[in-house]
mmCIF file of C-alpha atoms and ligand atoms in Angstrom:
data_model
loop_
_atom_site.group_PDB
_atom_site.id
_atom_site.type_symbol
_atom_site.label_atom_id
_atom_site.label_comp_id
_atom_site.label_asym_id
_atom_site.label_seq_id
_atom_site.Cartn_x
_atom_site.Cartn_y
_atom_site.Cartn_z
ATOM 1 C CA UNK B 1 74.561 37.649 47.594
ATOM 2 C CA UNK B 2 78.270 38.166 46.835
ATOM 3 C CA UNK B 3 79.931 36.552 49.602
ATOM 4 C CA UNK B 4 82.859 39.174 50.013
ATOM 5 C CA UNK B 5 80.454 41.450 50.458
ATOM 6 C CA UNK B 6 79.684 41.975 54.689
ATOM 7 C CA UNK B 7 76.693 43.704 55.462
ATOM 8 C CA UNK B 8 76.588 47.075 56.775
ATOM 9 C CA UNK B 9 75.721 47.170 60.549
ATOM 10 C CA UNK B 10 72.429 49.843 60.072
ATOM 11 C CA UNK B 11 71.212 48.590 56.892
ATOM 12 C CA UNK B 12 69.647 45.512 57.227
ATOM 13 C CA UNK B 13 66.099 44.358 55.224
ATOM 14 C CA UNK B 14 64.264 45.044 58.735
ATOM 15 C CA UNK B 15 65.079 48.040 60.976
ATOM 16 C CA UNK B 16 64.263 47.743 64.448
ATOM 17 C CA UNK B 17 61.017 49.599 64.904
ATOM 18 C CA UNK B 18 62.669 52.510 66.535
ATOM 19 C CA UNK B 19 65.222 52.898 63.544
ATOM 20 C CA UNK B 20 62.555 52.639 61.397
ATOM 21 C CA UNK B 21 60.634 55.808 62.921
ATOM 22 C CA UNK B 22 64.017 57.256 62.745
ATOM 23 C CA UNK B 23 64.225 57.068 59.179
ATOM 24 C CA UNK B 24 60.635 58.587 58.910
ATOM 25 C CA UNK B 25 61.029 61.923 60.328
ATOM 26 C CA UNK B 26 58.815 64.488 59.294
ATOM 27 C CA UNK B 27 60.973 66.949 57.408
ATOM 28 C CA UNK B 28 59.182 69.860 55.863
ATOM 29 C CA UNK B 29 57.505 72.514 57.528
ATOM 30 C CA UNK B 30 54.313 71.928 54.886
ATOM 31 C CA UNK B 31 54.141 68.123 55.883
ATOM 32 C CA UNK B 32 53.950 69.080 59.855
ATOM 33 C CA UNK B 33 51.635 71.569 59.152
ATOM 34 C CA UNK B 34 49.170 69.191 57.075
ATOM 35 C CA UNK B 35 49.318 66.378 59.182
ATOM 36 C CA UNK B 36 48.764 68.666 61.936
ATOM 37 C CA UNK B 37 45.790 70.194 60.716
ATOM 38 C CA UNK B 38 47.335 73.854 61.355
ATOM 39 C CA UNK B 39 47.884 77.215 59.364
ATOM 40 C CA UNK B 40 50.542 79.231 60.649
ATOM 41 C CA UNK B 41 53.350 81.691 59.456
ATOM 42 C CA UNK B 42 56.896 79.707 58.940
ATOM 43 C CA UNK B 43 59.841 80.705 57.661
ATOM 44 C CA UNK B 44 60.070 79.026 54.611
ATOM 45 C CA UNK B 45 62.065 75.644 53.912
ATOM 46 C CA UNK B 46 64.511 77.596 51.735
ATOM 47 C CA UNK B 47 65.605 80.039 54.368
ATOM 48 C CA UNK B 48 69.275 79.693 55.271
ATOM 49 C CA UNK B 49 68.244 79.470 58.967
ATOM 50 C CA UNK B 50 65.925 76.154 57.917
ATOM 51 C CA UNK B 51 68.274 74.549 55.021
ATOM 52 C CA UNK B 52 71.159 74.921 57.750
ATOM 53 C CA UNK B 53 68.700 73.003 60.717
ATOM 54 C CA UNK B 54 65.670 71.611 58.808
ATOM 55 C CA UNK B 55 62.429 70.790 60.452
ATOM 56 C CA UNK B 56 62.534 67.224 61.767
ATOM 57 C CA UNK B 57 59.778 65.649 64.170
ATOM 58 C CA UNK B 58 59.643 61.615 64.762
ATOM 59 C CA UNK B 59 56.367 60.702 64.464
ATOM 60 C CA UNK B 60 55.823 59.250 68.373
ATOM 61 C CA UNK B 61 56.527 63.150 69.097
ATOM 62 C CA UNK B 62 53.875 64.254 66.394
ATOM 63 C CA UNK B 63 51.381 62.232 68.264
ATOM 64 C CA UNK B 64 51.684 64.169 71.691
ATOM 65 C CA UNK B 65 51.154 67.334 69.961
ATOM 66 C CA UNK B 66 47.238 68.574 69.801
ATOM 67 C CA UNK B 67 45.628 68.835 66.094
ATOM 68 C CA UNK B 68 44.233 72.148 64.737
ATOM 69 C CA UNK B 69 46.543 74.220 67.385
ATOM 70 C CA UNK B 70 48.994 76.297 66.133
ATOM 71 C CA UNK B 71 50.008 77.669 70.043
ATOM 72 C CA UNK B 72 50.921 73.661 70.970
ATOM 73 C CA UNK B 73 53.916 74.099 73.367
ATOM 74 C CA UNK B 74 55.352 70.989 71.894
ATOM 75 C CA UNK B 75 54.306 72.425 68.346
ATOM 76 C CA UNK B 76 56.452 75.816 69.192
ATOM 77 C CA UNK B 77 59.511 74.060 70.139
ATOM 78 C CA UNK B 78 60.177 72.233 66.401
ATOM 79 C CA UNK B 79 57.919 74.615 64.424
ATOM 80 C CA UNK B 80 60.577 77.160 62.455
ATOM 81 C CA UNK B 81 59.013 80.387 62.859
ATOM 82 C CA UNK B 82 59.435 83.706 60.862
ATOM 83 C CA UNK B 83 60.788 85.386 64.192
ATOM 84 C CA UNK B 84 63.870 83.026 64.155
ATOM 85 C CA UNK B 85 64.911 85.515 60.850
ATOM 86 C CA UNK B 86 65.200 88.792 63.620
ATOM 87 C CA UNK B 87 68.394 89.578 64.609
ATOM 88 C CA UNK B 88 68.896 90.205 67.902
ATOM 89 C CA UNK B 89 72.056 91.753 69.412
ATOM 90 C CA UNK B 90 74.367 89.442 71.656
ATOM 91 C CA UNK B 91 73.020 86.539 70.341
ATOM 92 C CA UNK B 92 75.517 84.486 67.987
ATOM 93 C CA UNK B 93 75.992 81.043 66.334
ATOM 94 C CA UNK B 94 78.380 79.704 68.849
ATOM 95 C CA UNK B 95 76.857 80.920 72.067
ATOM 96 C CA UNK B 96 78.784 79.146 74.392
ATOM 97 C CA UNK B 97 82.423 79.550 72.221
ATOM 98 C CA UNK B 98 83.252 75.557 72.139
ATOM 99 C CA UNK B 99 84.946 75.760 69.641
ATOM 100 C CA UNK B 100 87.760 76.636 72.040
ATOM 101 C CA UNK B 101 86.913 73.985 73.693
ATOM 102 C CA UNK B 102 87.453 71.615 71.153
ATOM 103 C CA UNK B 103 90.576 69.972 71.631
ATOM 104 C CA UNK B 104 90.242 67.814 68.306
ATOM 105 C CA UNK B 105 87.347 66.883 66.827
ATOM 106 C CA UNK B 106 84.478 64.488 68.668
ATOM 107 C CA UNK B 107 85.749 65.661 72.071
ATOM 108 C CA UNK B 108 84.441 68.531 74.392
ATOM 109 C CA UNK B 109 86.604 69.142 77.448
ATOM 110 C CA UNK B 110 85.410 72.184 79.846
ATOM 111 C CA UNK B 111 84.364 70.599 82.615
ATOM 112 C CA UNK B 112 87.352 68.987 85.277
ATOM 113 C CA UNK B 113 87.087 65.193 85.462
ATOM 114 C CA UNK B 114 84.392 65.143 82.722
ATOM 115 C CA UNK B 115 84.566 64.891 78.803
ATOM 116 C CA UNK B 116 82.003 65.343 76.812
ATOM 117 C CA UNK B 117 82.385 63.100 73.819
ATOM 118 C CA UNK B 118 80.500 63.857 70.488
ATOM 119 C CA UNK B 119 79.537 60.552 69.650
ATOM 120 C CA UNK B 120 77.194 61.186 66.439
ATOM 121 C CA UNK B 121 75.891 64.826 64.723
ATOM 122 C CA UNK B 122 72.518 63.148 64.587
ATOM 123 C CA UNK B 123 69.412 63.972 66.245
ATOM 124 C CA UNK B 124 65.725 62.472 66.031
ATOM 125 C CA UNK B 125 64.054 66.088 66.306
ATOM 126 C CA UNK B 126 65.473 69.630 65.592
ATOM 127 C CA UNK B 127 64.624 71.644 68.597
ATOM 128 C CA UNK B 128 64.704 75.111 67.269
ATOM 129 C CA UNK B 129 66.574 76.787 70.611
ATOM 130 C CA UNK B 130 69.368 74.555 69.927
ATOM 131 C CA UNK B 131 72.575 76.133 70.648
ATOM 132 C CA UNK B 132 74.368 73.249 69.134
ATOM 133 C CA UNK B 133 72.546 74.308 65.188
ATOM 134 C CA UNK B 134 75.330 76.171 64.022
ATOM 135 C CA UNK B 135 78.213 73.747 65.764
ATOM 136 C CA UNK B 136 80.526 72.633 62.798
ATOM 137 C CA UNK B 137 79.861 69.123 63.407
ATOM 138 C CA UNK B 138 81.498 68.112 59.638
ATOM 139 C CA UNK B 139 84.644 68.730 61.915
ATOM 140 C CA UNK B 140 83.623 66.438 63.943
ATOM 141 C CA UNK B 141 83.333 63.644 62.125
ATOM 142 C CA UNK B 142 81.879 60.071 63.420
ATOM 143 C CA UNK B 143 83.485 57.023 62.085
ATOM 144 C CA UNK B 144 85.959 54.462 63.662
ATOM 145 C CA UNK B 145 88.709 56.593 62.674
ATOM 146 C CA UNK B 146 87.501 59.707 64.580
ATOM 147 C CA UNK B 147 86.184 57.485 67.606
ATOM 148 C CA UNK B 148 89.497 55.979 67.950
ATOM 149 C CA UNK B 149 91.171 59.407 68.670
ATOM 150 C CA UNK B 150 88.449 60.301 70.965
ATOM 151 C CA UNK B 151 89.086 56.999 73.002
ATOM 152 C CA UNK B 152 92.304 57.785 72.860
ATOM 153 C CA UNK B 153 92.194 61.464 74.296
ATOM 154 C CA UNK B 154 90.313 59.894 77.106
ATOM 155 C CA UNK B 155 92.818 57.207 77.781
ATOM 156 C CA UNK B 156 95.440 59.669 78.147
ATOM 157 C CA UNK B 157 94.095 61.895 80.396
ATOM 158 C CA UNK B 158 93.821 60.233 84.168
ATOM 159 C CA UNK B 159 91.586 62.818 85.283
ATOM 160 C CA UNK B 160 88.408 62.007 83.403
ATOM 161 C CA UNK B 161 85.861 60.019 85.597
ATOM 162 C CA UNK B 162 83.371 60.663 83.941
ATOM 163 C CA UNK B 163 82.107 60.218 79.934
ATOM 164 C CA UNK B 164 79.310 62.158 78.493
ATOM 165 C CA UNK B 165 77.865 60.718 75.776
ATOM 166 C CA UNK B 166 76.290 63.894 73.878
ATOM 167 C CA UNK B 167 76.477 65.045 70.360
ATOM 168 C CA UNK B 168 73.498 65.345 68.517
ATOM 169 C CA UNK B 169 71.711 62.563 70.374
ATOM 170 C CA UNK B 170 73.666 59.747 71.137
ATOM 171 C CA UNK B 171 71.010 57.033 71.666
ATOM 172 C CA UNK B 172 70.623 57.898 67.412
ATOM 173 C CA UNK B 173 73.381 55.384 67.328
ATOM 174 C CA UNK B 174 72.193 51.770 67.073
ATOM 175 C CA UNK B 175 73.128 49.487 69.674
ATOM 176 C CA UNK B 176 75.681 48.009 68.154
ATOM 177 C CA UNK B 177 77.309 51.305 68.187
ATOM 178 C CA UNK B 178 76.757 51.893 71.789
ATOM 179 C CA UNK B 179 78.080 48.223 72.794
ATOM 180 C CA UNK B 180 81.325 49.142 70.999
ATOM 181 C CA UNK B 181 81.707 52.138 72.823
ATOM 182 C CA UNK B 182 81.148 51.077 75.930
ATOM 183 C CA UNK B 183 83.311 47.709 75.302
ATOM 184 C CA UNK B 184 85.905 50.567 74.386
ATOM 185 C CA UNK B 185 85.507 52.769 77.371
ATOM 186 C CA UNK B 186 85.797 50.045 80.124
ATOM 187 C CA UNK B 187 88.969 49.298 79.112
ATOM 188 C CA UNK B 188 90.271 52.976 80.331
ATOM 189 C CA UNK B 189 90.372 52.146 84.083
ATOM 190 C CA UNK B 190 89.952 55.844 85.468
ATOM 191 C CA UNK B 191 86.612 56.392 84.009
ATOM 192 C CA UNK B 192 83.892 55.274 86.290
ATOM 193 C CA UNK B 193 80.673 56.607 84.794
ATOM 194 C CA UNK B 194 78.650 57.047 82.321
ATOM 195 C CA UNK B 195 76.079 59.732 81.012
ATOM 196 C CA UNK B 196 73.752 59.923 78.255
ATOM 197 C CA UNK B 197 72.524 63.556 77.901
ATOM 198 C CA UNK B 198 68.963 62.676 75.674
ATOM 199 C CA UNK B 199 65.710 63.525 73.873
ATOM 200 C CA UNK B 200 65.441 59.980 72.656
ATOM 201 C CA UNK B 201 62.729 58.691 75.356
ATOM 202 C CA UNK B 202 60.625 61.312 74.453
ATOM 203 C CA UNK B 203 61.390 61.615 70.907
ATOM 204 C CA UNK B 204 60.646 57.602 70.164
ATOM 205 C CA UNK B 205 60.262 55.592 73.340
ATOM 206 C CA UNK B 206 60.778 52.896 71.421
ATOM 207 C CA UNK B 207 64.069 53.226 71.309
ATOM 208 C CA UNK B 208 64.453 52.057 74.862
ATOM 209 C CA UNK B 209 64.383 48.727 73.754
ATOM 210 C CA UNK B 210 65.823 45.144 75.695
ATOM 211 C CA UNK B 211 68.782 45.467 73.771
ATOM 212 C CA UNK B 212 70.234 48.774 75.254
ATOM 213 C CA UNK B 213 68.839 48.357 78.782
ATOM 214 C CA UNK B 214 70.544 44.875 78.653
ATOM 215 C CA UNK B 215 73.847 46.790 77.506
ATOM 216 C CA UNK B 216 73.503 49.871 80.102
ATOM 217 C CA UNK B 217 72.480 47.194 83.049
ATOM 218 C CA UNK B 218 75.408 44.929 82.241
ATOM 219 C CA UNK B 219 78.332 47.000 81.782
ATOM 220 C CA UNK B 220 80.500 47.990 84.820
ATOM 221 C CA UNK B 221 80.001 51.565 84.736
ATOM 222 C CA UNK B 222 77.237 53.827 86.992
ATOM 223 C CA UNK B 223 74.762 54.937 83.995
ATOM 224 C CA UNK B 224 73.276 58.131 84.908
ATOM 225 C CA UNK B 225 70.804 59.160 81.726
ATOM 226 C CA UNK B 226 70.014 63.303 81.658
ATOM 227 C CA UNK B 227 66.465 63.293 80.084
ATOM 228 C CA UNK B 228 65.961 66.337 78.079
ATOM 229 C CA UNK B 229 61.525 67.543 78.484
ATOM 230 C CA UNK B 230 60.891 71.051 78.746
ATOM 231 C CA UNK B 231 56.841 70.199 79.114
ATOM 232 C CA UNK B 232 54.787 67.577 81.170
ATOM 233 C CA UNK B 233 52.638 67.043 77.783
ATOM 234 C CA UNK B 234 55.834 65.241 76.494
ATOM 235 C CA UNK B 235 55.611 62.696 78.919
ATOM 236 C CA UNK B 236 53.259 60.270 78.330
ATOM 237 C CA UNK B 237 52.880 56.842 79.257
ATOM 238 C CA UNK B 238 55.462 54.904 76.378
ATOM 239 C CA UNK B 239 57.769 57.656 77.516
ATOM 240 C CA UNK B 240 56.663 56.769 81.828
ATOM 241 C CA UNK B 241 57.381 52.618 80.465
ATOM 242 C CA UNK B 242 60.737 53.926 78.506
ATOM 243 C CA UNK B 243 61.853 55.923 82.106
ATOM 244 C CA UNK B 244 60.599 52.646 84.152
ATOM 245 C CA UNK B 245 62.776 50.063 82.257
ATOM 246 C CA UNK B 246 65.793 52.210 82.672
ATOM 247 C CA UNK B 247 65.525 52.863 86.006
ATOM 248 C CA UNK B 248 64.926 48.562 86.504
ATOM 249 C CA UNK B 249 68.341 48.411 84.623
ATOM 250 C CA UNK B 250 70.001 50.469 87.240
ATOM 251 C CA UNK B 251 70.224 53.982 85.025
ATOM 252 C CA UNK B 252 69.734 57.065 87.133
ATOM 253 C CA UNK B 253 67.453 59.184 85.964
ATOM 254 C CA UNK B 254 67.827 62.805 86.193
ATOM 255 C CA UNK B 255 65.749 65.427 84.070
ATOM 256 C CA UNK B 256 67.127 68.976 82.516
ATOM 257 C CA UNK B 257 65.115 71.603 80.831
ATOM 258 C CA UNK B 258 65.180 75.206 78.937
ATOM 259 C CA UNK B 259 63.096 77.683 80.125
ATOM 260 C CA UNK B 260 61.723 78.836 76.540
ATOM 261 C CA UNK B 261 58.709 81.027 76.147
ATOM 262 C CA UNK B 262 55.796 79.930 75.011
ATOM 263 C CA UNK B 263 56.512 77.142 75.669
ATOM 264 C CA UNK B 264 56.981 76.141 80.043
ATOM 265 C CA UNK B 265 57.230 80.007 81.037
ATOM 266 C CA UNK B 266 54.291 79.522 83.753
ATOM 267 C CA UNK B 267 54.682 78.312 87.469
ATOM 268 C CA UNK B 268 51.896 75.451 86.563
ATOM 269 C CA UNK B 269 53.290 73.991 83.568
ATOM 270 C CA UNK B 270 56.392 73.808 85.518
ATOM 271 C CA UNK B 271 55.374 72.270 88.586
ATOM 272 C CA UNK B 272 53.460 69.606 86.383
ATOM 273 C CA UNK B 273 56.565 68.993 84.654
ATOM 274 C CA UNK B 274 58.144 68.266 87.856
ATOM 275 C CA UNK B 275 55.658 65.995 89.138
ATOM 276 C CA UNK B 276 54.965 64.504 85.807
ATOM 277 C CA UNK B 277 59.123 63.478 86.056
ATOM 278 C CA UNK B 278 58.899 62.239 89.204
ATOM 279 C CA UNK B 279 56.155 59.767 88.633
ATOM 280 C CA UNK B 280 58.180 58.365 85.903
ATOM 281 C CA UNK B 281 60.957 57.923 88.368
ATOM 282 C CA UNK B 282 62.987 61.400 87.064
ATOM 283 C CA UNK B 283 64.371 63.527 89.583
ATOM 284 C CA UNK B 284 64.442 67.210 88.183
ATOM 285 C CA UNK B 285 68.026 68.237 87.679
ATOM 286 C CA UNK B 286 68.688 71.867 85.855
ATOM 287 C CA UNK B 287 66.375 74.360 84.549
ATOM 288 C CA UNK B 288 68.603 76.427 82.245
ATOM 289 C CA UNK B 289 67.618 79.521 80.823
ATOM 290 C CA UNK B 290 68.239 79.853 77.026
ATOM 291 C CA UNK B 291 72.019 80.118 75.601
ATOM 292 C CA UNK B 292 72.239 83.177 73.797
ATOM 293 C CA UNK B 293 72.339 81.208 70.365
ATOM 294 C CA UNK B 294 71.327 83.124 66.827
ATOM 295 C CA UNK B 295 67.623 82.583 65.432
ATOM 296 C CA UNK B 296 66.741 81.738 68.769
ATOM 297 C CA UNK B 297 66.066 84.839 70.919
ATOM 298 C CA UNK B 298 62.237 84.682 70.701
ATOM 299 C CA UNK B 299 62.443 82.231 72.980
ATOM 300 C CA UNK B 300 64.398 84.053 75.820
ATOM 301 C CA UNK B 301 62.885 84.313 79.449
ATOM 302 C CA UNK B 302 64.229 87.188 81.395
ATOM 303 C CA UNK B 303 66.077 85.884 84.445
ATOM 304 C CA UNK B 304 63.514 88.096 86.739
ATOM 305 C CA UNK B 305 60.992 85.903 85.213
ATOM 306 C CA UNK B 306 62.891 82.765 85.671
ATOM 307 C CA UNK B 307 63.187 83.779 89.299
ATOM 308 C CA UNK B 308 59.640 84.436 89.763
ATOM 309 C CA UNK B 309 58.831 81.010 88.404
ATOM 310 C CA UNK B 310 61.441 78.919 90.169
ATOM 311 C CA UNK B 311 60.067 81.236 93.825
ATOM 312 C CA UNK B 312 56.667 79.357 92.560
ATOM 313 C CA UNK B 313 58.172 76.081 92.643
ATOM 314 C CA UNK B 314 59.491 76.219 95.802
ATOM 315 C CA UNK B 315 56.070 77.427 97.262
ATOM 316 C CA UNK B 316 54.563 74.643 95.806
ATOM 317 C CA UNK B 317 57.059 71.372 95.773
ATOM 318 C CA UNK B 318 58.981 69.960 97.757
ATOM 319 C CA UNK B 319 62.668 70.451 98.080
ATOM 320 C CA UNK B 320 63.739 67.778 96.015
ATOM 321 C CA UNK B 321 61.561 68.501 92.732
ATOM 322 C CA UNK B 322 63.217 71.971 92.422
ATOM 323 C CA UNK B 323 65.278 72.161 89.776
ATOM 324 C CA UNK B 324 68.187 74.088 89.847
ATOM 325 C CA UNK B 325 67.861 77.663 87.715
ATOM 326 C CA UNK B 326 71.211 77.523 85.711
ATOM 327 C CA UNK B 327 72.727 79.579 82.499
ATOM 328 C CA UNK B 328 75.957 78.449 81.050
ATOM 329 C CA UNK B 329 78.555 81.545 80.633
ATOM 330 C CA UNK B 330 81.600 80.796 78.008
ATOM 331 C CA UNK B 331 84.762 80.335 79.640
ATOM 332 C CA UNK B 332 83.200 79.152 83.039
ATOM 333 C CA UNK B 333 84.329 75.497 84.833
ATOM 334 C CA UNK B 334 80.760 75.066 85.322
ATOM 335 C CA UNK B 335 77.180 75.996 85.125
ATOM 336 C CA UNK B 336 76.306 79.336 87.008
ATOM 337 C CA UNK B 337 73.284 78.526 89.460
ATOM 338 C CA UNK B 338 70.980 81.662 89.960
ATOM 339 C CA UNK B 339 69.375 82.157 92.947
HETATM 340 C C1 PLP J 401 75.694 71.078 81.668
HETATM 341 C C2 PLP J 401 75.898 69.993 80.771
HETATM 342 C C3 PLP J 401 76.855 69.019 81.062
HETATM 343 C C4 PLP J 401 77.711 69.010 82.338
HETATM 344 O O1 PLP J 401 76.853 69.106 83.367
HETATM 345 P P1 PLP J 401 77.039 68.818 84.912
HETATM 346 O O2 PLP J 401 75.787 68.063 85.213
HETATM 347 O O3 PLP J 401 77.055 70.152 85.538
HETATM 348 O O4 PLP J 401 78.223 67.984 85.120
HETATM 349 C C5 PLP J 401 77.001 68.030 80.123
HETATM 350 N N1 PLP J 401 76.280 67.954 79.004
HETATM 351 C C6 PLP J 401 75.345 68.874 78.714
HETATM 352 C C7 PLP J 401 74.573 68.734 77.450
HETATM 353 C C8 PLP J 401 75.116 69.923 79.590
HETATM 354 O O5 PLP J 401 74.189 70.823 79.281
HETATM 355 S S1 SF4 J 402 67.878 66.975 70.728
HETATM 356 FE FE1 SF4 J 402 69.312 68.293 71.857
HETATM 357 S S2 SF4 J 402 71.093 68.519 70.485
HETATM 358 FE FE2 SF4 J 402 69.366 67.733 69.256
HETATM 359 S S3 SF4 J 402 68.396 69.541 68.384
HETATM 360 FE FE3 SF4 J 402 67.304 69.083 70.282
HETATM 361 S S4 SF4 J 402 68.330 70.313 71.847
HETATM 362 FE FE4 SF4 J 402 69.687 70.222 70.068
#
């Protein structure tokens, strides 16, 4: 090998496993489809909708879904369907308008005392509700460069206890990536915690490997880590082990959904969800109904619907497995809770 030449930090002869799956996504709606054993209606790879936010399923994720059934729950949420081509008034491809809340690229500030920091554009699945598929993310560009300013932003600005690592997914970013960060960020004195907003434990378990629990126990910050499962059939027991070894390295756990149709729009799924979290040591968090986000309105729940389901959870759980029912309205300091 030339010496000059330094190896780059993700592409190494071996991958770590979980990089590895990462690489492998499944990427075309005919490829999910075979290997799923299903026939079923999609709008078609070349569709602006798709070629803006392909199909992309890890295969750990594949593996929860059942063969031969083209009404999966798990199937509906990454399956591009004809219906996301309707157009549907009020609904538009910046639901929540952050771009005005996008003080320079890599940083969302809307929230007092926390920052949401765009860390990567990356994510291991494309959920197909997602109100971030139209966000300009080229203008948010990931690199040193753009990290610095980010850090810096942060530094600045006394008021920020708290960083949210979002994006895209931020445990996409190897550890190496996340150590940096985090070396970075406990340097700022005012910030005090931590979040990871997630798919990543359901999306490839493996990815909650020694490494990053190591990192997450050992740093000085509280770790809270917002799991992202809309259905108990997500959570099975590599994603239980993934929730267990965080929780032994000191990382609250706290669990928020969307209330999509077709997919957890029934009092039982929901209550299983909720049970299912707990026993992996998850405390429910938010249910939040859909953002009103283009190519995604099939999926909407009217909110007398999503308060007739969240009345059946608090028949049937106890207090503290309730989520909280919760839209996000643009302009707004925080989420609205609906009673
Ligand atoms: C709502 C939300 C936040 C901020 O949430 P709080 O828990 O209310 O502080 C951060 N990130 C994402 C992705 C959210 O949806
Ligand atoms: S993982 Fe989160 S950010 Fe990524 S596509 Fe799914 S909902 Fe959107």
């Amino acid at each position: 090998m030339n010496s000059n030449s330094t190896p780059h930090p993700i592409v190494t002869d071996s991958l770590p496993p979980w990089q590895e799956i990462l690489a492998n996504t499944i990427r075309t709606t005919d490829k999910l489809c075979r290997l799923l054993e299903i026939d079923r209606q999609a709008l078609p790879d070349t569709h602006p909708l798709v070629r803006q936010f392909p199909v992309r399923v890890p295969a750990p994720y594949l593996a929860k879904i059942k063969k031969g059934d083209p009404e999966d729950p798990l199937l509906q949420q990454v399956f591009p369907d004809i219906a996301e081509a309707n157009e549907a008034p009020g609904y538009s491809a910046d639901p929540l308008q952050e771009s005005a809340h996008n003080p320079q690229p890599g940083i969302l500030h809307k929230y007092k005392g926390r920052a949401l920091l765009i860390a990567t554009s990356s994510c291991a699945v494309h959920c197909r509700y997602c109100f971030r598929r139209h966000f300009p993310y080229s203008d948010n560009p990931p690199g040193k460069e753009g990290w610095k300013t980010s850090l810096d932003y942060i530094r600045q600005d006394t008021s920020i206890q708290e960083v949210i690592f979002s994006g895209g997914d931020p445990l996409t970013l190897p550890d190496s990536y996340l150590q940096w960060y985090l070396y970075e960020i406990s340097t700022i004195p005012h910030v005090t915690r931590i979040r990871l907003h997630t798919r990543l434990p359901v999306m490839i378990p493996q990815r909650i490997n020694k490494r990053l629990c190591e990192l997450l126990e050992n740093s000085r910050f509280q770790t809270i880590l917002v799991l992202h499962s809309n259905h108990p059939q997500e959570l099975d027991d590599e994603t239980n082990s993934a929730c267990q070894a965080l929780k032994a390295a000191g990382v609250t756990l706290l669990n928020q959904s969307v209330l999509l149709k077709g997919v957890n729009d029934d009092a039982d799924t929901l209550i299983r969800l909720s049970e299912r979290l707990f026993a992996g040591g998850v405390m429910p968090y938010y249910l939040h109904l859909m953002d009103r986000v283009e190519g995604g309105a099939h999926f909407t729940v009217s909110d007398y619907d999503a308060g007739r389901l969240l009345a059946a959870m608090q028949q049937n759980l106890p207090g503290y497995l309730v989520p909280k029912l919760v839209r996000e309205e643009p302009g707004e300091k925080s989420k609205t809770v609906l009673l």
